[in-house]
Amino acid sequence: MKWVVGLIAAGLYLCLQSHVNAEPRLSRTLIERAVMEAKATVDSAYEYSRRESIERVKRNLASPADVLRLMKQPVGRGRIAVRAADYMDNTLTLIKSSLGNRQKRSINATDLISEEDLQIIADLTGCSARHRVPSCKTTPNLDRFRTSSSVCNNRKNERMGSSNTPITRWLPAEYQDKISLPKGWDPRRRVNRRFLPLVREVSNKILHTTVVDSDPLYTYLLTFFAQWTDHDLSFTPHSPVIRSFSSGIDCDKSCDRTEPCFPVEIPRQDPRFGRNSEECIPFFRSAAGCGSGNTGHLFGAPTVRQQMNTLTAFVDVGQVYGSDEAKARLLRNLTSDKGLLKVNTEYNDNGRELLPFEKKSTNMCATRARITGDNNATEVPCFLAGDERSNENIALTSIHTLGLREHNRLARALAKLNPHWNGERIYQETRKIMGALFQILTYRDFLPRIVGPDAINKFLPTYPGYDEEVDPGISNVFATAAFRFGHLMIQPFMFRLDEKYTAHEKYPTVLLHKAFFTPWRVVFEGGLDPIVRGMVARKAKLTTQKHMLTDELRERLFKFTAELALDLGALNMQRGRDHGLPGYAKWREFCRLSVPRNRRDLRRVMQNRTLANSLMDLYRTPKNIDVWLGGASEPLVRGGRVGPLFACLIATQFQKIRQGDRLWWENTGVFTEDQRESLKKTSLARIICDNTGITKVPQQPLENQPRSRFTKCSDIPAIDLSPWKEDIN
Ligand SMILES: *[C@@H]1O[C@H](CO)[C@@H](O)[C@H](O)[C@H]1NC(C)=O
């Protein structure tokens, strides 16, 4: 009986197949018209969004949602890729609806359109160009220096690990429609036979805390080093549009779910929004990568929607140098042939360099009058750096500035050592050293304190050598969930300290939400030193199951005045659903950890009855727990600052980034033996000493120490650059 059914099914399948194959080619005119119309729709939505953004920022009406959106704008090459994807997506929608009228049943657009026609559409929209493989034959010095985009790092698969490619997945996506709609798009649809709770409700019940525990071992620098490292590895852009393509409504004026709007619904009786709020927290979907979703199979990519990473996967200090050629050039000082990066020509910090200003029509960093209430206050533009998010908070801005200063310091020293080097050579050699320094700081000093010794022994023992088969690509679960562990380590404050490491009289510690997008605090409020002291002499927030996410991030994210502030916890979970990430239980299984199936199991995994109960009351099954939340809820591993799931996911990612990097600092031929010995002397302490006015620091600035044990800068070893002196004979 069974095989009869099977045979019929197979026959039906073949019949459908031949039907699809027999799909007549569309006329070239129809395609061209659809592409033209789609381009017009997309361009006008882009233009509307651009003008609206400028207008709001000009009138000082930029809301917290605007700020997040503007920060997540794709720029340069990323923007071109996102627009091409939007063209293609909209073209297919148009063709689908025109064909749909002729079909009885609506099928996926791609089933109605032949391969050849899809290829034509991809060509016309610019989507094909994204997938053309670049030529590495003509690029010079590939064995010595990284390209800006890291294209050609892998010689067999030239795009591997490079910027502006789709983000990698370690487990298949789980979308509501199996192709591209987020989980929970339709809230009445069950997932694993249960309804998904509203992310804001989960945030209110699980994350909410007004109490903060401080870390007994680690400083606040650990928190910001995590953010800094994250910004070297991944950036997932939004589409730049702020209103729905199909209905034209503004995403932040409506609770409707319509691409790219996926607003966060407010539960009844929300503590901030009150009863029966009609409001939503605006949320924009991450842009689809070109040639994914409906069209992915064209390029051999999986057929579901993928997001993009506009950064390179490698630890290569892209936050300082940029992740594509155009950005890299923009950041360089090319008026003198000295291999320097551009600095600020209007202001300096007690004679030390500051980041240059961004030249943009929208200045979302003009926050001074709004925060201080002084309408005559001088505003400054945002700083320009390798990553778009350098102004997000002033601690991060300070690390960016340290990176810039260290580059210029090393460049000047190398120029003295090798007067015959031109600017290009100095720049490349300096950038290469900087890459090595931050690889060492990340793997030697930072990671062990996060994932603990067991994960290091398991995933990151001594360097095994380069393996070109290893895909270093940043995985979706790492970028969207695991590496967001740092959010739980953020204090509600930005500390500022004076020369004696006591509270700064003139520039006191401020609440965190008054330190978002405030480059003017760096320019006018004592420069880097008070902020850097605050990071090395104040503690990180400790992640505990009781006190998870400070209300500065849950209730006041990007709030400058009275507008609707964002909730970082809710956003993280909504983002996971937007990206179709599988739930908590699947990721436990991926990591070969015990898989909780019910309340009792979950209590054991969490080692916390109350928390496990609250999670089960909300989700009903461990399968559905949003993976960021599940991972963040676990008790910490021995000697680390994340639970077992995040320790596994983070260590796995960093293992791949190391092993799949042809230019990893320990790989043979990258540096000489002497150079490697020299590089190992690097320390965060020395970098702070060399680039600020600070004269005493903790020897290990990630570790909390009493002030009496701080070390004089003159006692901290520096790296010796003599192995870089080139014999000119
Ligand atoms: C470029 O370098 C020159 C020489 O060091 C310096 O005078 C100039 O101010 C720099 N320009 C920028 C924008 O950094």
XYZ file of C-alpha atoms and ligand atoms in Angstrom, residues 333 335-336 338 340-343 345, ligand 1:
23
model
C 46.529 60.377 4.816
C 48.686 64.131 1.148
C 51.971 63.022 2.667
C 54.271 58.606 5.233
C 49.760 57.547 8.141
C 46.060 57.480 8.842
C 44.112 60.738 8.697
C 43.657 62.559 11.957
C 42.713 68.702 11.890
C 48.706 64.289 6.832
O 50.061 64.210 7.198
C 50.719 65.463 7.217
C 52.188 65.199 7.482
O 52.398 64.451 8.642
C 50.064 66.362 8.261
O 50.684 67.608 8.301
C 48.595 66.511 7.923
O 47.946 67.258 8.950
C 47.948 65.148 7.818
N 46.566 65.314 7.400
C 45.564 64.646 7.959
C 44.201 64.939 7.456
O 45.725 63.824 8.832
